[in-house]
Amino acid sequence: MGKLKIGDKHEGGIIFYLDETGHGLIASPQDLSGTADWEEAMQYCDEYSNDGVTGWRLPDTDELNLLFLQKENIGEYIKFSYWSSTVYADHFAWFQDFNTGTRDNDFKDNTCYVRAVKNF
């Protein structure tokens, strides 16, 4: 196998970040649902399996931004908001708009899209 690069399919996902050691982050090839509230988003990622690969999770704000920056290499994104796992306050969590790149927080009961990530 050749050297891995951003956009390659790997371990049931698509690479969107690589570090200097050749390890990094992969994203699920598609959204896990339509929209979901934050608790549902966390659960969808925790229960997700692709090609028998488990251990997925909702990305934190920094990982979600890396994913946004590579969205053209990953594909299948909606130009709308995606949840992060990062909590802002008791009833709020951070999200990122995949149209503008804006990051903000919202009530966990509101809905956003969901994309799972995994370290490799």
GROMACS .gro file of N, CA, C and O in nm, residues 5-103:
model
  396
    5LYS      N    1  -0.306   0.959   0.195
    5LYS     CA    2  -0.323   1.103   0.175
    5LYS      C    3  -0.467   1.144   0.205
    5LYS      O    4  -0.557   1.060   0.209
    6ILE      N    5  -0.487   1.272   0.225
    6ILE     CA    6  -0.621   1.327   0.247
    6ILE      C    7  -0.711   1.286   0.132
    6ILE      O    8  -0.673   1.293   0.016
    7GLY      N    9  -0.832   1.239   0.167
    7GLY     CA   10  -0.928   1.197   0.066
    7GLY      C   11  -0.928   1.048   0.037
    7GLY      O   12  -1.020   0.998  -0.026
    8ASP      N   13  -0.823   0.976   0.085
    8ASP     CA   14  -0.818   0.831   0.066
    8ASP      C   15  -0.922   0.762   0.153
    8ASP      O   16  -0.948   0.804   0.266
    9LYS      N   17  -0.978   0.653   0.101
    9LYS     CA   18  -1.064   0.567   0.183
    9LYS      C   19  -0.973   0.481   0.269
    9LYS      O   20  -0.872   0.428   0.220
   10HIS      N   21  -1.009   0.471   0.397
   10HIS     CA   22  -0.922   0.400   0.491
   10HIS      C   23  -1.003   0.355   0.611
   10HIS      O   24  -1.075   0.436   0.670
   11GLU      N   25  -0.995   0.228   0.647
   11GLU     CA   26  -1.058   0.173   0.768
   11GLU      C   27  -1.206   0.212   0.782
   11GLU      O   28  -1.252   0.248   0.889
   12GLY      N   29  -1.280   0.207   0.673
   12GLY     CA   30  -1.423   0.234   0.677
   12GLY      C   31  -1.461   0.381   0.671
   12GLY      O   32  -1.577   0.416   0.686
   13GLY      N   33  -1.364   0.468   0.648
   13GLY     CA   34  -1.392   0.612   0.641
   13GLY      C   35  -1.306   0.678   0.534
   13GLY      O   36  -1.243   0.612   0.452
   14ILE      N   37  -1.304   0.811   0.537
   14ILE     CA   38  -1.225   0.890   0.443
   14ILE      C   39  -1.131   0.979   0.524
   14ILE      O   40  -1.175   1.051   0.615
   15ILE      N   41  -1.003   0.974   0.491
   15ILE     CA   42  -0.903   1.052   0.565
   15ILE      C   43  -0.924   1.201   0.542
   15ILE      O   44  -0.932   1.246   0.428
   16PHE      N   45  -0.930   1.276   0.653
   16PHE     CA   46  -0.939   1.422   0.641
   16PHE      C   47  -0.828   1.493   0.718
   16PHE      O   48  -0.815   1.615   0.710
   17TYR      N   49  -0.745   1.418   0.790
   17TYR     CA   50  -0.630   1.477   0.860
   17TYR      C   51  -0.522   1.370   0.875
   17TYR      O   52  -0.552   1.255   0.909
   18LEU      N   53  -0.397   1.410   0.851
   18LEU     CA   54  -0.281   1.323   0.870
   18LEU      C   55  -0.175   1.399   0.947
   18LEU      O   56  -0.148   1.515   0.917
   19ASP      N   57  -0.113   1.331   1.044
   19ASP     CA   58  -0.001   1.394   1.115
   19ASP      C   59   0.130   1.343   1.054
   19ASP      O   60   0.130   1.265   0.959
   20GLU      N   61   0.242   1.389   1.109
   20GLU     CA   62   0.373   1.354   1.053
   20GLU      C   63   0.410   1.207   1.069
   20GLU      O   64   0.499   1.157   1.001
   21THR      N   65   0.339   1.133   1.155
   21THR     CA   66   0.366   0.990   1.174
   21THR      C   67   0.285   0.902   1.080
   21THR      O   68   0.301   0.780   1.081
   22GLY      N   69   0.195   0.962   1.003
   22GLY     CA   70   0.109   0.885   0.913
   22GLY      C   71  -0.022   0.842   0.976
   22GLY      O   72  -0.098   0.768   0.917
   23HIS      N   73  -0.046   0.887   1.098
   23HIS     CA   74  -0.174   0.862   1.165
   23HIS      C   75  -0.262   0.986   1.148
   23HIS      O   76  -0.214   1.092   1.111
   24GLY      N   77  -0.390   0.971   1.180
   24GLY     CA   78  -0.476   1.087   1.165
   24GLY      C   79  -0.620   1.058   1.199
   24GLY      O   80  -0.650   0.979   1.289
   25LEU      N   81  -0.709   1.122   1.124
   25LEU     CA   82  -0.852   1.114   1.147
   25LEU      C   83  -0.924   1.077   1.018
   25LEU      O   84  -0.887   1.125   0.911
   26ILE      N   85  -1.026   0.993   1.033
   26ILE     CA   86  -1.114   0.961   0.921
   26ILE      C   87  -1.256   1.003   0.956
   26ILE      O   88  -1.293   1.011   1.074
   27ALA      N   89  -1.334   1.032   0.853
   27ALA     CA   90  -1.475   1.068   0.869
   27ALA      C   91  -1.561   0.961   0.805
   27ALA      O   92  -1.520   0.897   0.707
   28SER      N   93  -1.680   0.941   0.860
   28SER     CA   94  -1.774   0.851   0.795
   28SER      C   95  -1.800   0.903   0.653
   28SER      O   96  -1.801   1.023   0.631
   29PRO      N   97  -1.820   0.813   0.558
   29PRO     CA   98  -1.838   0.854   0.419
   29PRO      C   99  -1.964   0.936   0.392
   29PRO      O  100  -1.973   1.004   0.291
   30GLN      N  101  -2.060   0.931   0.484
   30GLN     CA  102  -2.183   1.008   0.468
   30GLN      C  103  -2.237   1.048   0.606
   30GLN      O  104  -2.191   0.997   0.707
   31ASP      N  105  -2.334   1.138   0.604
   31ASP     CA  106  -2.399   1.176   0.729
   31ASP      C  107  -2.469   1.055   0.789
   31ASP      O  108  -2.511   0.964   0.718
   32LEU      N  109  -2.484   1.056   0.922
   32LEU     CA  110  -2.544   0.942   0.990
   32LEU      C  111  -2.696   0.951   0.998
   32LEU      O  112  -2.761   0.855   1.034
   33SER      N  113  -2.752   1.066   0.972
   33SER     CA  114  -2.897   1.084   0.982
   33SER      C  115  -2.935   1.205   0.899
   33SER      O  116  -2.849   1.267   0.838
   34GLY      N  117  -3.062   1.239   0.904
   34GLY     CA  118  -3.101   1.369   0.854
   34GLY      C  119  -3.044   1.469   0.953
   34GLY      O  120  -2.924   1.490   0.961
   35THR      N  121  -3.127   1.524   1.036
   35THR     CA  122  -3.078   1.607   1.146
   35THR      C  123  -3.112   1.538   1.277
   35THR      O  124  -3.202   1.454   1.282
   36ALA      N  125  -3.039   1.575   1.382
   36ALA     CA  126  -3.058   1.513   1.512
   36ALA      C  127  -3.026   1.615   1.620
   36ALA      O  128  -2.946   1.707   1.598
   37ASP      N  129  -3.088   1.598   1.737
   37ASP     CA  130  -3.046   1.682   1.849
   37ASP      C  131  -2.910   1.632   1.896
   37ASP      O  132  -2.859   1.529   1.850
   38TRP      N  133  -2.847   1.704   1.989
   38TRP     CA  134  -2.710   1.674   2.030
   38TRP      C  135  -2.697   1.536   2.094
   38TRP      O  136  -2.603   1.463   2.063
   39GLU      N  137  -2.791   1.500   2.182
   39GLU     CA  138  -2.786   1.368   2.247
   39GLU      C  139  -2.798   1.257   2.144
   39GLU      O  140  -2.725   1.156   2.150
   40GLU      N  141  -2.889   1.272   2.048
   40GLU     CA  142  -2.904   1.173   1.942
   40GLU      C  143  -2.776   1.165   1.858
   40GLU      O  144  -2.733   1.055   1.822
   41ALA      N  145  -2.716   1.279   1.830
   41ALA     CA  146  -2.593   1.283   1.752
   41ALA      C  147  -2.482   1.204   1.820
   41ALA      O  148  -2.412   1.125   1.756
   42MET      N  149  -2.467   1.225   1.950
   42MET     CA  150  -2.366   1.150   2.026
   42MET      C  151  -2.394   1.000   2.017
   42MET      O  152  -2.303   0.920   1.995
   43GLN      N  153  -2.519   0.962   2.032
   43GLN     CA  154  -2.558   0.820   2.028
   43GLN      C  155  -2.537   0.761   1.890
   43GLN      O  156  -2.484   0.649   1.877
   44TYR      N  157  -2.578   0.832   1.784
   44TYR     CA  158  -2.560   0.782   1.648
   44TYR      C  159  -2.413   0.751   1.620
   44TYR      O  160  -2.380   0.649   1.561
   45CYS      N  161  -2.324   0.841   1.662
   45CYS     CA  162  -2.181   0.820   1.638
   45CYS      C  163  -2.128   0.702   1.719
   45CYS      O  164  -2.051   0.621   1.668
   46ASP      N  165  -2.171   0.693   1.844
   46ASP     CA  166  -2.126   0.585   1.931
   46ASP      C  167  -2.169   0.447   1.878
   46ASP      O  168  -2.094   0.350   1.888
   47GLU      N  169  -2.285   0.440   1.817
   47GLU     CA  170  -2.339   0.314   1.766
   47GLU      C  171  -2.301   0.284   1.622
   47GLU      O  172  -2.326   0.175   1.571
   48TYR      N  173  -2.238   0.378   1.554
   48TYR     CA  174  -2.206   0.365   1.412
   48TYR      C  175  -2.101   0.257   1.388
   48TYR      O  176  -2.006   0.241   1.464
   49SER      N  177  -2.119   0.183   1.280
   49SER     CA  178  -2.022   0.083   1.234
   49SER      C  179  -2.023   0.087   1.082
   49SER      O  180  -2.128   0.095   1.020
   50ASN      N  181  -1.905   0.083   1.021
   50ASN     CA  182  -1.894   0.081   0.876
   50ASN      C  183  -1.789  -0.022   0.837
   50ASN      O  184  -1.675  -0.014   0.885
   51ASP      N  185  -1.826  -0.116   0.756
   51ASP     CA  186  -1.737  -0.226   0.716
   51ASP      C  187  -1.680  -0.297   0.839
   51ASP      O  188  -1.563  -0.337   0.840
   52GLY      N  189  -1.761  -0.308   0.945
   52GLY     CA  190  -1.718  -0.375   1.067
   52GLY      C  191  -1.630  -0.291   1.157
   52GLY      O  192  -1.587  -0.336   1.263
   53VAL      N  193  -1.602  -0.167   1.116
   53VAL     CA  194  -1.517  -0.078   1.196
   53VAL      C  195  -1.605  -0.001   1.294
   53VAL      O  196  -1.702   0.065   1.255
   54THR      N  197  -1.573  -0.012   1.422
   54THR     CA  198  -1.646   0.058   1.528
   54THR      C  199  -1.552   0.158   1.596
   54THR      O  200  -1.438   0.176   1.553
   55GLY      N  201  -1.600   0.222   1.702
   55GLY     CA  202  -1.517   0.318   1.775
   55GLY      C  203  -1.529   0.460   1.724
   55GLY      O  204  -1.442   0.544   1.749
   56TRP      N  205  -1.636   0.489   1.653
   56TRP     CA  206  -1.660   0.623   1.599
   56TRP      C  207  -1.712   0.714   1.708
   56TRP      O  208  -1.763   0.670   1.809
   57ARG      N  209  -1.703   0.845   1.684
   57ARG     CA  210  -1.750   0.944   1.781
   57ARG      C  211  -1.783   1.074   1.709
   57ARG      O  212  -1.747   1.092   1.592
   58LEU      N  213  -1.851   1.162   1.781
   58LEU     CA  214  -1.879   1.296   1.731
   58LEU      C  215  -1.750   1.378   1.742
   58LEU      O  216  -1.683   1.372   1.845
   59PRO      N  217  -1.712   1.453   1.639
   59PRO     CA  218  -1.587   1.530   1.646
   59PRO      C  219  -1.596   1.647   1.744
   59PRO      O  220  -1.703   1.704   1.762
   60ASP      N  221  -1.482   1.683   1.804
   60ASP     CA  222  -1.479   1.805   1.886
   60ASP      C  223  -1.472   1.925   1.792
   60ASP      O  224  -1.466   1.909   1.669
   61THR      N  225  -1.473   2.046   1.846
   61THR     CA  226  -1.479   2.166   1.760
   61THR      C  227  -1.359   2.178   1.668
   61THR      O  228  -1.374   2.217   1.553
   62ASP      N  229  -1.239   2.146   1.716
   62ASP     CA  230  -1.120   2.156   1.633
   62ASP      C  231  -1.123   2.052   1.521
   62ASP      O  232  -1.089   2.083   1.406
   63GLU      N  233  -1.162   1.930   1.553
   63GLU     CA  234  -1.173   1.825   1.451
   63GLU      C  235  -1.280   1.859   1.348
   63GLU      O  236  -1.262   1.837   1.228
   64LEU      N  237  -1.391   1.915   1.394
   64LEU     CA  238  -1.499   1.954   1.303
   64LEU      C  239  -1.451   2.063   1.208
   64LEU      O  240  -1.484   2.061   1.089
   65ASN      N  241  -1.369   2.156   1.258
   65ASN     CA  242  -1.315   2.260   1.171
   65ASN      C  243  -1.218   2.200   1.067
   65ASN      O  244  -1.221   2.239   0.951
   66LEU      N  245  -1.135   2.104   1.110
   66LEU     CA  246  -1.047   2.036   1.014
   66LEU      C  247  -1.130   1.966   0.906
   66LEU      O  248  -1.096   1.970   0.788
   67LEU      N  249  -1.240   1.906   0.947
   67LEU     CA  250  -1.330   1.839   0.854
   67LEU      C  251  -1.392   1.940   0.757
   67LEU      O  252  -1.397   1.917   0.636
   68PHE      N  253  -1.434   2.054   0.809
   68PHE     CA  254  -1.490   2.160   0.724
   68PHE      C  255  -1.386   2.205   0.620
   68PHE      O  256  -1.418   2.221   0.503
   69LEU      N  257  -1.262   2.222   0.663
   69LEU     CA  258  -1.157   2.268   0.572
   69LEU      C  259  -1.127   2.167   0.461
   69LEU      O  260  -1.077   2.203   0.355
   70GLN      N  261  -1.159   2.039   0.486
   70GLN     CA  262  -1.135   1.933   0.387
   70GLN      C  263  -1.264   1.881   0.324
   70GLN      O  264  -1.262   1.777   0.257
   71LYS      N  265  -1.373   1.952   0.341
   71LYS     CA  266  -1.504   1.901   0.295
   71LYS      C  267  -1.506   1.870   0.145
   71LYS      O  268  -1.574   1.777   0.103
   72GLU      N  269  -1.431   1.942   0.066
   72GLU     CA  270  -1.430   1.916  -0.079
   72GLU      C  271  -1.361   1.782  -0.109
   72GLU      O  272  -1.393   1.717  -0.207
   73ASN      N  273  -1.267   1.742  -0.025
   73ASN     CA  274  -1.197   1.615  -0.043
   73ASN      C  275  -1.277   1.497   0.011
   73ASN      O  276  -1.249   1.383  -0.024
   74ILE      N  277  -1.372   1.524   0.097
   74ILE     CA  278  -1.451   1.419   0.160
   74ILE      C  279  -1.584   1.401   0.087
   74ILE      O  280  -1.625   1.289   0.058
   75GLY      N  281  -1.653   1.509   0.060
   75GLY     CA  282  -1.778   1.505  -0.014
   75GLY      C  283  -1.899   1.465   0.069
   75GLY      O  284  -1.888   1.437   0.188
   76GLU      N  285  -2.017   1.469   0.002
   76GLU     CA  286  -2.143   1.426   0.063
   76GLU      C  287  -2.188   1.513   0.181
   76GLU      O  288  -2.249   1.463   0.274
   77TYR      N  289  -2.155   1.641   0.181
   77TYR     CA  290  -2.195   1.729   0.290
   77TYR      C  291  -2.312   1.816   0.252
   77TYR      O  292  -2.327   1.855   0.137
   78ILE      N  293  -2.393   1.848   0.351
   78ILE     CA  294  -2.504   1.942   0.337
   78ILE      C  295  -2.449   2.080   0.376
   78ILE      O  296  -2.373   2.091   0.471
   79LYS      N  297  -2.488   2.183   0.305
   79LYS     CA  298  -2.443   2.318   0.341
   79LYS      C  299  -2.528   2.371   0.455
   79LYS      O  300  -2.612   2.460   0.437
   80PHE      N  301  -2.508   2.311   0.572
   80PHE     CA  302  -2.584   2.346   0.691
   80PHE      C  303  -2.497   2.315   0.811
   80PHE      O  304  -2.380   2.280   0.799
   81SER      N  305  -2.552   2.323   0.930
   81SER     CA  306  -2.476   2.306   1.053
   81SER      C  307  -2.458   2.161   1.094
   81SER      O  308  -2.549   2.080   1.082
   82TYR      N  309  -2.337   2.131   1.148
   82TYR     CA  310  -2.301   2.000   1.200
   82TYR      C  311  -2.263   2.012   1.347
   82TYR      O  312  -2.192   2.106   1.386
   83TRP      N  313  -2.309   1.918   1.427
   83TRP     CA  314  -2.278   1.916   1.570
   83TRP      C  315  -2.132   1.880   1.595
   83TRP      O  316  -2.074   1.797   1.525
   84SER      N  317  -2.077   1.939   1.702
   84SER     CA  318  -1.950   1.892   1.759
   84SER      C  319  -1.983   1.829   1.894
   84SER      O  320  -2.092   1.847   1.948
   85SER      N  321  -1.887   1.758   1.950
   85SER     CA  322  -1.905   1.697   2.082
   85SER      C  323  -1.876   1.796   2.195
   85SER      O  324  -1.900   1.766   2.311
   86THR      N  325  -1.824   1.914   2.160
   86THR     CA  326  -1.781   2.011   2.260
   86THR      C  327  -1.899   2.084   2.322
   86THR      O  328  -1.978   2.147   2.251
   87VAL      N  329  -1.909   2.074   2.453
   87VAL     CA  330  -2.016   2.139   2.527
   87VAL      C  331  -1.978   2.284   2.556
   87VAL      O  332  -1.864   2.314   2.591
   88TYR      N  333  -2.075   2.374   2.542
   88TYR     CA  334  -2.055   2.514   2.574
   88TYR      C  335  -2.102   2.543   2.717
   88TYR      O  336  -2.036   2.612   2.791
   89ALA      N  337  -2.217   2.492   2.751
   89ALA     CA  338  -2.277   2.508   2.884
   89ALA      C  339  -2.376   2.393   2.902
   89ALA      O  340  -2.394   2.312   2.811
   90ASP      N  341  -2.440   2.387   3.017
   90ASP     CA  342  -2.529   2.274   3.047
   90ASP      C  343  -2.621   2.234   2.932
   90ASP      O  344  -2.632   2.117   2.899
   91HIS      N  345  -2.686   2.329   2.869
   91HIS     CA  346  -2.785   2.298   2.767
   91HIS      C  347  -2.741   2.342   2.627
   91HIS      O  348  -2.824   2.346   2.535
   92PHE      N  349  -2.612   2.370   2.611
   92PHE     CA  350  -2.560   2.420   2.483
   92PHE      C  351  -2.438   2.341   2.439
   92PHE      O  352  -2.358   2.295   2.520
   93ALA      N  353  -2.423   2.326   2.307
   93ALA     CA  354  -2.304   2.263   2.249
   93ALA      C  355  -2.266   2.341   2.123
   93ALA      O  356  -2.348   2.413   2.065
   94TRP      N  357  -2.141   2.325   2.080
   94TRP     CA  358  -2.089   2.395   1.963
   94TRP      C  359  -2.126   2.322   1.835
   94TRP      O  360  -2.134   2.199   1.832
   95PHE      N  361  -2.147   2.399   1.729
   95PHE     CA  362  -2.171   2.345   1.596
   95PHE      C  363  -2.091   2.428   1.497
   95PHE      O  364  -2.037   2.533   1.531
   96GLN      N  365  -2.081   2.378   1.373
   96GLN     CA  366  -2.016   2.455   1.267
   96GLN      C  367  -2.103   2.450   1.142
   96GLN      O  368  -2.152   2.344   1.104
   97ASP      N  369  -2.119   2.567   1.080
   97ASP     CA  370  -2.195   2.579   0.955
   97ASP      C  371  -2.103   2.538   0.840
   97ASP      O  372  -1.996   2.597   0.822
   98PHE      N  373  -2.142   2.437   0.763
   98PHE     CA  374  -2.058   2.388   0.655
   98PHE      C  375  -2.081   2.464   0.524
   98PHE      O  376  -2.028   2.426   0.421
   99ASN      N  377  -2.154   2.573   0.530
   99ASN     CA  378  -2.164   2.664   0.417
   99ASN      C  379  -2.067   2.780   0.436
   99ASN      O  380  -1.987   2.809   0.348
  100THR      N  381  -2.071   2.841   0.553
  100THR     CA  382  -1.990   2.961   0.579
  100THR      C  383  -1.865   2.933   0.663
  100THR      O  384  -1.774   3.016   0.666
  101GLY      N  385  -1.862   2.824   0.736
  101GLY     CA  386  -1.750   2.795   0.826
  101GLY      C  387  -1.768   2.853   0.965
  101GLY      O  388  -1.686   2.831   1.053
  102THR      N  389  -1.876   2.927   0.986
  102THR     CA  390  -1.903   2.991   1.115
  102THR      C  391  -1.922   2.885   1.223
  102THR      O  392  -1.990   2.785   1.202
  103ARG      N  393  -1.862   2.910   1.341
  103ARG     CA  394  -1.880   2.823   1.457
  103ARG      C  395  -1.956   2.900   1.563
  103ARG      O  396  -1.929   3.017   1.586
   0.00000   0.00000   0.00000
